[in-house]
Amino acid sequence: MSFFADHLLSLIVFLPMLGALLALAFPREEHSGVRGFALALSVIDLALALWLWRRFDPSNTGMQLYELVAWIPSMGISYSVGVDGVSILLVVLTAFLAPLVILSTYSSVTERIREYLVCLLFLQTGMLGAFVATDLFLFYVFWEVMLVPMYFLIGIWGGRRRIYAAVKFFLYTMAGSLLMLVAILYLVYAVRDQGGLTFSYLEVVRRLGTADLGGAELWLFAAFALAFAIKVPMFPFHTWLPDAHVEAPTGGSVVLAGVLLKLGTFGFLRYALWMFPKAAVVFLPALGLLAVIGIIYGALVSMVQTDFKRLIAFSSVSHLGFVMLGLVAMTVSGVAGGILQMVNHGISTGALFLLVGVIYERRHTRQLDDFGGLAKVMPRYAAIFVLIALSSAGLPGLNGFVGEFMILMGTFQSEGVVLVNTTTAELAWVGIAAVGLVALLAVLLTAVSVSQRLAREQTGTKAAAVGAVAVLALLFACPPVGNFAGGWLVRPLLSAGTNQELFGEVFALLAVLAASGVIFAAVYLLIATQRVFFGPVHHPENEHLSDLSAREQTVLLPLVVVAVLMGIFPQPFLNTINPTATAIAQSFRARAGLPAPATSSMQPAAVQAPTVRAPENSMTVPSSPAGLDLQRRLPWRRPQNRAAVNEPTLRSTASPVLPFPAPARTEVKK
Amino acid sequence: MSVLNDLGQLAPLWLLSLTAFAVLLLTVASGTKHPVPQSSHHLVILSLLGSLTALLLLLSSEVGKTLFSGAVVMDGVGVLFGSTAILGAALGIMMAAAYLREHGMSQGEFFALVLLATCGMLMVALAGDLLTLFIGIEVMSLSVYVLAGYRRASRRAQEAAMKYFIYGAFASAFTLFGIALLFGEVGRLSGKPSLGLAALAAAVAGKQLSLLGGIGITFVLGGLAFKVAAVPFHMWAPDVYEGAPTPSTGFMAVGVKAAAFAGLVRFVAAVWVTSGQKGTETAIQILEVLAILSMVVGNLLAIRQTQLKRMLAYSSIAHAGYLLVGVAAFVANPKGSALPGLAYYLFGYTAMTLGAFGVALAFERAEDRRMDLATDRLSGMAHRYPALGLAMALFMLSLAGIPPTAGFFGKLSLFGAAIEAGRLSVVVVAVLASAVGAYYYLRVIVVIYMRASSTEEKRVESHWLAAGLWLCAFLTLVAGLLPNSYLAMAQRLLSGWLG
């Protein structure tokens, strides 16, 4: 028993793979046995994951249940896994979705079911491994291994254009990750001098605390950020996602939206932002802007979709924009909300794809126009769908609201990147620029929607529009170009210096813009709901559709329960996340030279991380009921006390989340 | 006495040639060449026994010895690269057996030629002077020319062999000319003309080379670049790979590459890495330009191919490029991890490439006059033959460099070595090129898994082929998952090299 307890993480990660290998022993033509086997296995994995959550100590903000085995000592590579407040809920989410997906295959997959399940189980091992890996090499291996089963899932069991979608998915992700591989190699050799070659994440982070990489840090951050931005996917790297989602089978879509995309946001937080805070600071406003563009763009494009899966796919772009916005705001509630929203999105969007799968199995179409009035025919289905759609739209009382609210609040609270000599005129410029940007976006998207309505399949205009927005976004994202073209916005961001901040204003503006995404989300989801479920039944085929079967209800009810539970009682989840989020925001800001984060009142004092030392000049506003001091945060009214921002006392808090001693390791003998 | 002693050290070499002659004699003794007897397992077993014993002898031989007054050196480079060549020969023989029987070709001669070519490869790997290097290259090449045209009835094979021979003869002539120039250059610099690589290293260390010496180095490099099929010396590869019988192609792709890279490493080490010095920037840049050209051209042209073997030919050009990145890193940082990385990469490349050719030859039909194998003919193959399909997918993923395969870890160690040596830009090109490369490897998987099967393809049934493929798949996967034992062995063997 203690062996299992000691290797709980490895067990959770490799149990699905073991199951996949055993599943190959089942006869090819016989389906129920292998299905039952895979289902049982995934339920055991879920039970183990829940046990893991119980054993997890939220107040410890470091890696827990750490395992370390030397793997390739001649290159300083080890098998090491651990779980922290960022990854624990994602592990549980992954294990939670697996049995539901397997259960959903009972009717949606009819051929080569054994191979399908083998792919799903392998995929699960890859995803879980990527969440818990604490070795850069191991992480990269899991990260890439994941691609292969997903590629097969889309390519073999997908729709009409499955091969195109599968290859696009694979190449997009791989191109990004190969540059990340170069960055990993560069990084481990750059910090090699301090005690031999190592790929250990904790050790590399520890060494980065003292190493000075100079300008290389910007490039390293960019390489990591690109790989993760493609995976998230952030605008403008999102084009693989709608194709992959539309062509993937239901189970593939659920896993893709539910878990796979989270690896992008998770990687952003764990690797890109955490390892290179000084470089990240330069990119944060640009990333925030891209996130907001993604939120609005994804929502607007969702509105004009006619294919249900495509609609949800673009809504994912929008929702993950929220997650990214919360993470790059780097405030306590921003980070905590971002992590929570990853889980929320996994639940809601996973459920939406399962729900679309249900009607697709009955009608073999996903066009919104082919439905209508389903609420009369399938009342239980309609009830669950409306509830999940509302949770996705962020209705208070359901899970989506909590995460989005925390993200917006955290973004609004964010402050830090120092702008030199900000004058009112410059502030006005920023405002005009932001408004102009949104106006331009709106014009372009109107053009997109008009052209789409004119010719459903005509993609040229859309590509041009997307290209124009992409160019614009890149213009702002790329400091040199941005500096040249729009010096009023980007130049001050680069000259991180002494006295005044505009970062707060930029992020406050972004929060306001992002909030409009919540409205858009309500619009597209309600429009879709209305078109599918209400009004008269247009199509005679729809009149005799059967309502949810017992099995389908078994698949969907856990998701509904969790969505409601997380909406009205989010505290257990926040308790798990908050201490780590606090530590991340504080340590990141300290290392990046930003003011300390405002703490969130959603975090009870009882779970304050004991290991985290609050910086002396912390800007906490604990008395404020919602953690929101609007007066203080009103744009253009600056608090005066910013003198201590760059004092060395703050920089010493670099390691509160790394309580581990550096793992002992064999060094390379020269 | 010392000659006898030295001969004893060279046991792997003469064991291989003895096996070759034994196989030939047995073939003659069995009398009938056409049609080939159904059960000729004894030939396969004999060849395998010979080559595997040679492999064991080589691996257990004492490293760091100089034999025949410097003509042969028994060192880590020779043992590592030579053992990879022997492994390629053994796997190639296993896979060839059924194919040759199916296509009515003599097995004995084929195996003997493979073993003799392996002798040449071993000579190249163990070469201590330029003459041994040249003779090794010629012994290897002559056998491989014949193997390329082994299917005498086929005009394509004849064309391939002829093309290979003529190009190869040119390359050899240039190499020989270069060697002669270097012989003179060593004499000019040190007063003592010598062909020894050690003497060359000592003579050129820290000195200004004459124009003729520079031309000599260029010619020898060009000859070796021809053998590894690096761009712009790659023109022969696609035609020869396509025209030659598939077992020959597979063997040629891995063995010749391993030997030629061993020769290349020895040569660049002597010229530019003398006594552990840092190589000149020019040398590194030349190697990197060759690498970049090979990776870019190989990968881009591979995309357009519809014939599996032709695609694999361009892919092998691209892989020569990745390996050249490692050679350049070795010159830039001789003490770094480039050399173990090169040895590992060639080891993994042998397993995955022979595996891919093994699957290809299982589907080559006897009545195919043109010997080409359209990728599309494998449509849906994986559903009829799941194990074969899975193996092919594994080989393709490994060639594309997806973990946890040998192809991935090989790339990682080569690129890591290049970054360690401070050559970042070439690595960026290399990863972008391999992203392009992933496309055409994935297409093979698309064809075998995601297309409906059109015709019922017959495949060659053979236990030897199956065993060879299993072995290749096993090595590809295990070397990728547990690369440490090989790397540790390589580091141990190479620790004494370069002083």
CSV table of N, CA and C in Angstrom, one decimal, chain A residues 24 28 71-75 77 112 114-115 137 140-145 147-148 151-156 162-163 166-168 170-171 174-176 178-179 181-187 189-190 192 197 199 668-670, chain B residues 333 335-337 382-384 386 390 393 397 400-404 408-409 411-413 415-417 419-420 424 427-428 431-432 434-436 438-439 441-443 445-446 449-452 480-484 487-488 491:
chain,number,residue,atom,x,y,z
A,24,LEU,N,-5.2,-4.0,-26.0
A,24,LEU,CA,-4.8,-4.6,-27.3
A,24,LEU,C,-5.0,-6.1,-27.3
A,28,ARG,N,-10.5,-8.3,-31.6
A,28,ARG,CA,-10.8,-7.1,-32.4
A,28,ARG,C,-12.3,-6.8,-32.6
A,71,TRP,N,17.0,9.0,-15.0
A,71,TRP,CA,16.5,8.4,-16.2
A,71,TRP,C,17.7,8.4,-17.2
A,72,ILE,N,18.2,9.5,-17.6
A,72,ILE,CA,19.3,9.6,-18.5
A,72,ILE,C,20.4,10.4,-17.8
A,73,PRO,N,21.0,9.8,-16.8
A,73,PRO,CA,22.0,10.7,-16.1
A,73,PRO,C,23.1,11.3,-16.9
A,74,SER,N,23.4,10.7,-18.0
A,74,SER,CA,24.5,11.3,-18.8
A,74,SER,C,24.1,12.6,-19.4
A,75,MET,N,22.8,12.9,-19.4
A,75,MET,CA,22.4,14.2,-19.9
A,75,MET,C,21.7,15.0,-18.8
A,77,ILE,N,19.0,14.1,-17.2
A,77,ILE,CA,17.6,14.0,-17.3
A,77,ILE,C,17.1,13.0,-16.3
A,112,ARG,N,-13.8,-0.1,-35.2
A,112,ARG,CA,-12.4,0.0,-34.6
A,112,ARG,C,-12.4,0.6,-33.2
A,114,ARG,N,-11.8,-0.8,-30.4
A,114,ARG,CA,-10.6,-1.1,-29.6
A,114,ARG,C,-9.5,-0.1,-29.8
A,115,GLU,N,-9.2,0.2,-31.0
A,115,GLU,CA,-8.1,1.1,-31.3
A,115,GLU,C,-8.5,2.5,-30.8
A,137,PHE,N,12.7,17.8,-20.0
A,137,PHE,CA,12.7,16.8,-21.0
A,137,PHE,C,11.5,15.9,-20.9
A,140,TYR,N,8.5,17.7,-22.2
A,140,TYR,CA,8.5,17.8,-23.7
A,140,TYR,C,8.1,16.5,-24.3
A,141,VAL,N,8.6,15.4,-23.7
A,141,VAL,CA,8.2,14.0,-24.2
A,141,VAL,C,6.7,13.8,-24.1
A,142,PHE,N,6.1,14.1,-23.0
A,142,PHE,CA,4.7,14.0,-22.8
A,142,PHE,C,3.9,14.9,-23.7
A,143,TRP,N,4.4,16.1,-23.8
A,143,TRP,CA,3.8,17.1,-24.7
A,143,TRP,C,3.7,16.7,-26.1
A,144,GLU,N,4.7,16.1,-26.6
A,144,GLU,CA,4.7,15.6,-28.0
A,144,GLU,C,4.0,14.3,-28.2
A,145,VAL,N,4.1,13.4,-27.2
A,145,VAL,CA,3.5,12.1,-27.2
A,145,VAL,C,2.0,12.3,-27.4
A,147,LEU,N,0.4,14.3,-29.0
A,147,LEU,CA,-0.1,14.7,-30.4
A,147,LEU,C,-0.5,13.4,-31.1
A,148,VAL,N,0.3,12.3,-30.9
A,148,VAL,CA,0.1,11.2,-31.8
A,148,VAL,C,-1.3,10.5,-31.6
A,151,TYR,N,-3.8,12.9,-33.1
A,151,TYR,CA,-3.7,12.8,-34.6
A,151,TYR,C,-4.5,11.6,-35.1
A,152,PHE,N,-4.3,10.5,-34.5
A,152,PHE,CA,-5.1,9.3,-35.0
A,152,PHE,C,-6.6,9.5,-34.7
A,153,LEU,N,-6.9,10.0,-33.6
A,153,LEU,CA,-8.4,10.1,-33.3
A,153,LEU,C,-9.0,11.0,-34.3
A,154,ILE,N,-8.4,12.1,-34.7
A,154,ILE,CA,-9.0,13.0,-35.7
A,154,ILE,C,-8.9,12.3,-37.0
A,155,GLY,N,-7.8,11.8,-37.4
A,155,GLY,CA,-7.5,11.3,-38.7
A,155,GLY,C,-8.3,10.0,-39.1
A,156,ILE,N,-8.5,9.2,-38.1
A,156,ILE,CA,-9.2,7.9,-38.4
A,156,ILE,C,-10.7,8.0,-38.2
A,162,ARG,N,-11.1,15.1,-42.4
A,162,ARG,CA,-10.4,14.7,-41.2
A,162,ARG,C,-8.9,14.7,-41.4
A,163,ILE,N,-8.4,14.3,-42.6
A,163,ILE,CA,-7.0,14.2,-42.8
A,163,ILE,C,-6.3,15.6,-42.8
A,166,ALA,N,-6.3,16.7,-39.2
A,166,ALA,CA,-5.4,16.0,-38.4
A,166,ALA,C,-3.9,16.5,-38.7
A,167,VAL,N,-3.6,16.6,-39.9
A,167,VAL,CA,-2.2,17.0,-40.3
A,167,VAL,C,-2.0,18.4,-39.9
A,168,LYS,N,-3.0,19.3,-40.0
A,168,LYS,CA,-2.9,20.7,-39.6
A,168,LYS,C,-2.6,20.8,-38.1
A,170,PHE,N,-1.4,18.5,-36.2
A,170,PHE,CA,-0.1,18.0,-35.8
A,170,PHE,C,1.0,19.0,-36.1
A,171,LEU,N,1.0,19.5,-37.4
A,171,LEU,CA,2.1,20.3,-37.8
A,171,LEU,C,2.1,21.6,-37.1
A,174,MET,N,3.4,21.0,-33.7
A,174,MET,CA,4.8,20.5,-33.7
A,174,MET,C,5.8,21.7,-34.0
A,175,ALA,N,5.4,22.5,-35.0
A,175,ALA,CA,6.3,23.6,-35.4
A,175,ALA,C,6.5,24.5,-34.2
A,176,GLY,N,5.5,24.8,-33.4
A,176,GLY,CA,5.7,25.6,-32.2
A,176,GLY,C,6.5,24.9,-31.2
A,178,LEU,N,8.8,22.6,-31.5
A,178,LEU,CA,10.2,22.4,-31.8
A,178,LEU,C,11.0,23.6,-31.4
A,179,LEU,N,10.5,24.8,-31.6
A,179,LEU,CA,11.2,26.0,-31.2
A,179,LEU,C,11.3,26.0,-29.7
A,181,LEU,N,11.6,23.3,-28.0
A,181,LEU,CA,12.7,22.3,-27.7
A,181,LEU,C,14.1,23.0,-27.8
A,182,VAL,N,14.2,23.9,-28.8
A,182,VAL,CA,15.5,24.6,-28.9
A,182,VAL,C,15.7,25.5,-27.7
A,183,ALA,N,14.6,26.1,-27.3
A,183,ALA,CA,14.7,27.0,-26.1
A,183,ALA,C,15.1,26.2,-24.8
A,184,ILE,N,14.5,25.0,-24.7
A,184,ILE,CA,14.8,24.2,-23.5
A,184,ILE,C,16.3,23.8,-23.6
A,185,LEU,N,16.8,23.4,-24.7
A,185,LEU,CA,18.2,23.0,-24.8
A,185,LEU,C,19.1,24.2,-24.5
A,186,TYR,N,18.7,25.4,-25.1
A,186,TYR,CA,19.5,26.5,-24.9
A,186,TYR,C,19.5,26.9,-23.4
A,187,LEU,N,18.4,26.7,-22.8
A,187,LEU,CA,18.2,27.1,-21.4
A,187,LEU,C,19.1,26.2,-20.5
A,189,TYR,N,21.7,24.4,-21.2
A,189,TYR,CA,23.1,24.7,-21.4
A,189,TYR,C,23.5,26.0,-20.9
A,190,ALA,N,22.6,27.0,-20.9
A,190,ALA,CA,22.9,28.3,-20.4
A,190,ALA,C,23.1,28.3,-18.9
A,192,ARG,N,24.1,25.7,-17.2
A,192,ARG,CA,24.8,24.5,-16.9
A,192,ARG,C,26.0,24.8,-16.0
A,197,LEU,N,24.9,19.7,-16.0
A,197,LEU,CA,23.8,19.7,-16.9
A,197,LEU,C,22.6,19.1,-16.2
A,199,PHE,N,18.0,18.9,-16.5
A,199,PHE,CA,16.8,19.3,-17.1
A,199,PHE,C,15.7,19.4,-16.1
A,668,VAL,N,27.3,15.0,-15.0
A,668,VAL,CA,28.0,14.5,-16.1
A,668,VAL,C,29.5,14.5,-15.8
A,669,LYS,N,30.1,13.4,-16.1
A,669,LYS,CA,31.6,13.4,-15.9
A,669,LYS,C,32.3,13.8,-17.2
A,670,LYS,N,33.2,14.7,-17.1
A,670,LYS,CA,33.8,15.1,-18.3
A,670,LYS,C,35.1,14.3,-18.4
B,333,ASN,N,33.2,22.2,-30.9
B,333,ASN,CA,33.4,21.9,-29.5
B,333,ASN,C,33.7,20.4,-29.4
B,335,LYS,N,35.1,18.5,-27.3
B,335,LYS,CA,35.0,17.8,-26.1
B,335,LYS,C,33.5,17.7,-25.7
B,336,GLY,N,32.6,18.3,-26.5
B,336,GLY,CA,31.2,18.3,-26.1
B,336,GLY,C,30.6,16.9,-26.4
B,337,SER,N,29.2,17.0,-26.4
B,337,SER,CA,28.5,15.7,-26.5
B,337,SER,C,28.2,15.4,-28.0
B,382,ALA,N,-2.7,-0.6,-42.8
B,382,ALA,CA,-2.6,-0.8,-41.3
B,382,ALA,C,-3.8,-1.6,-40.8
B,383,HIS,N,-4.9,-1.5,-41.5
B,383,HIS,CA,-6.1,-2.2,-41.1
B,383,HIS,C,-6.1,-3.7,-41.4
B,384,ARG,N,-5.4,-4.0,-42.5
B,384,ARG,CA,-5.2,-5.4,-42.9
B,384,ARG,C,-4.1,-6.1,-42.1
B,386,PRO,N,-2.3,-5.1,-38.9
B,386,PRO,CA,-2.2,-4.1,-37.8
B,386,PRO,C,-0.7,-4.0,-37.2
B,390,LEU,N,1.4,-0.7,-37.4
B,390,LEU,CA,1.9,-0.1,-36.2
B,390,LEU,C,3.4,0.2,-36.3
B,393,ALA,N,4.2,3.0,-38.6
B,393,ALA,CA,3.9,4.3,-37.9
B,393,ALA,C,5.0,4.6,-37.0
B,397,LEU,N,7.2,8.0,-37.2
B,397,LEU,CA,7.3,8.9,-36.1
B,397,LEU,C,8.7,9.1,-35.6
B,400,ALA,N,10.5,11.2,-38.1
B,400,ALA,CA,10.0,12.6,-37.9
B,400,ALA,C,10.5,13.3,-36.6
B,401,GLY,N,11.0,12.4,-35.7
B,401,GLY,CA,11.6,12.9,-34.5
B,401,GLY,C,10.5,13.2,-33.4
B,402,ILE,N,9.6,12.3,-33.3
B,402,ILE,CA,8.5,12.4,-32.2
B,402,ILE,C,9.0,11.5,-31.0
B,403,PRO,N,9.0,12.0,-29.8
B,403,PRO,CA,9.3,11.2,-28.7
B,403,PRO,C,8.2,10.1,-28.5
B,404,PRO,N,8.5,9.0,-27.8
B,404,PRO,CA,9.7,8.7,-27.2
B,404,PRO,C,10.5,7.7,-28.1
B,408,PHE,N,13.8,10.9,-32.0
B,408,PHE,CA,13.7,12.1,-31.2
B,408,PHE,C,14.9,12.3,-30.4
B,409,PHE,N,15.3,11.3,-29.7
B,409,PHE,CA,16.4,11.5,-28.8
B,409,PHE,C,17.7,11.8,-29.5
B,411,LYS,N,17.9,13.4,-32.4
B,411,LYS,CA,17.9,14.8,-32.7
B,411,LYS,C,18.2,15.7,-31.5
B,412,LEU,N,17.6,15.3,-30.4
B,412,LEU,CA,17.8,16.1,-29.2
B,412,LEU,C,19.3,16.2,-28.9
B,413,SER,N,20.0,15.0,-28.9
B,413,SER,CA,21.4,15.0,-28.5
B,413,SER,C,22.2,15.8,-29.5
B,415,PHE,N,21.2,18.3,-31.6
B,415,PHE,CA,20.9,19.7,-31.5
B,415,PHE,C,21.4,20.3,-30.2
B,416,GLY,N,21.3,19.5,-29.1
B,416,GLY,CA,21.8,19.9,-27.9
B,416,GLY,C,23.3,20.1,-27.9
B,417,ALA,N,24.0,19.2,-28.6
B,417,ALA,CA,25.5,19.4,-28.8
B,417,ALA,C,25.8,20.7,-29.6
B,419,ILE,N,24.0,23.4,-29.7
B,419,ILE,CA,23.7,24.5,-28.8
B,419,ILE,C,24.8,24.7,-27.8
B,420,GLU,N,25.2,23.5,-27.3
B,420,GLU,CA,26.4,23.5,-26.4
B,420,GLU,C,27.6,24.2,-27.0
B,424,LEU,N,23.7,28.2,-32.4
B,424,LEU,CA,22.2,28.3,-32.3
B,424,LEU,C,21.5,28.4,-33.6
B,427,VAL,N,20.7,25.3,-35.5
B,427,VAL,CA,19.7,24.5,-34.8
B,427,VAL,C,18.3,25.0,-35.1
B,428,VAL,N,18.2,26.3,-35.2
B,428,VAL,CA,16.8,26.8,-35.5
B,428,VAL,C,16.4,26.4,-36.9
B,431,VAL,N,15.5,22.6,-36.7
B,431,VAL,CA,14.1,22.2,-36.2
B,431,VAL,C,13.0,22.7,-37.2
B,432,LEU,N,13.2,23.8,-37.8
B,432,LEU,CA,12.2,24.2,-38.8
B,432,LEU,C,12.2,23.2,-39.9
B,434,SER,N,12.9,20.1,-39.7
B,434,SER,CA,12.3,18.8,-39.3
B,434,SER,C,10.8,19.0,-39.1
B,435,ALA,N,10.3,20.2,-38.9
B,435,ALA,CA,8.9,20.4,-38.9
B,435,ALA,C,8.3,20.2,-40.2
B,436,VAL,N,9.1,20.7,-41.3
B,436,VAL,CA,8.6,20.4,-42.6
B,436,VAL,C,8.7,18.9,-42.9
B,438,ALA,N,8.2,16.5,-40.9
B,438,ALA,CA,7.1,15.8,-40.3
B,438,ALA,C,6.0,15.6,-41.2
B,439,TYR,N,5.8,16.6,-42.1
B,439,TYR,CA,4.6,16.5,-43.0
B,439,TYR,C,4.6,15.2,-43.9
B,441,TYR,N,6.4,12.5,-43.5
B,441,TYR,CA,6.3,11.2,-42.7
B,441,TYR,C,4.9,11.0,-42.3
B,442,LEU,N,4.2,12.0,-41.9
B,442,LEU,CA,2.8,11.9,-41.4
B,442,LEU,C,2.0,11.4,-42.6
B,443,ARG,N,2.4,11.8,-43.8
B,443,ARG,CA,1.5,11.4,-45.0
B,443,ARG,C,1.5,9.9,-45.1
B,445,ILE,N,1.7,7.8,-42.7
B,445,ILE,CA,0.7,7.3,-41.7
B,445,ILE,C,-0.7,7.6,-42.2
B,446,VAL,N,-0.9,8.7,-42.8
B,446,VAL,CA,-2.2,9.0,-43.3
B,446,VAL,C,-2.6,7.9,-44.3
B,449,TYR,N,-3.2,4.5,-42.5
B,449,TYR,CA,-4.2,4.4,-41.5
B,449,TYR,C,-5.5,5.0,-41.9
B,450,MET,N,-5.5,6.1,-42.6
B,450,MET,CA,-6.7,6.9,-42.8
B,450,MET,C,-7.3,6.8,-44.1
B,451,ARG,N,-6.7,6.0,-45.0
B,451,ARG,CA,-7.4,5.8,-46.3
B,451,ARG,C,-8.0,4.5,-46.4
B,452,ALA,N,-9.1,4.4,-47.1
B,452,ALA,CA,-9.7,3.0,-47.3
B,452,ALA,C,-8.7,2.2,-48.1
B,480,GLY,N,15.0,4.9,-27.7
B,480,GLY,CA,14.4,6.2,-27.4
B,480,GLY,C,14.0,6.3,-26.0
B,481,LEU,N,13.5,5.3,-25.4
B,481,LEU,CA,13.1,5.4,-24.0
B,481,LEU,C,14.2,5.3,-23.0
B,482,LEU,N,15.2,4.4,-23.3
B,482,LEU,CA,16.3,4.3,-22.4
B,482,LEU,C,17.6,4.5,-23.1
B,483,PRO,N,17.9,5.7,-23.5
B,483,PRO,CA,19.1,5.9,-24.3
B,483,PRO,C,20.4,6.0,-23.4
B,484,ASN,N,20.2,5.9,-22.1
B,484,ASN,CA,21.3,6.1,-21.3
B,484,ASN,C,22.4,5.1,-21.5
B,487,LEU,N,24.4,5.8,-24.5
B,487,LEU,CA,25.2,7.0,-24.4
B,487,LEU,C,26.3,6.8,-23.4
B,488,ALA,N,26.0,6.1,-22.3
B,488,ALA,CA,27.1,5.9,-21.4
B,488,ALA,C,28.2,5.1,-22.0
B,491,GLN,N,30.1,7.3,-24.4
B,491,GLN,CA,31.0,8.2,-23.7
B,491,GLN,C,32.2,7.5,-23.1
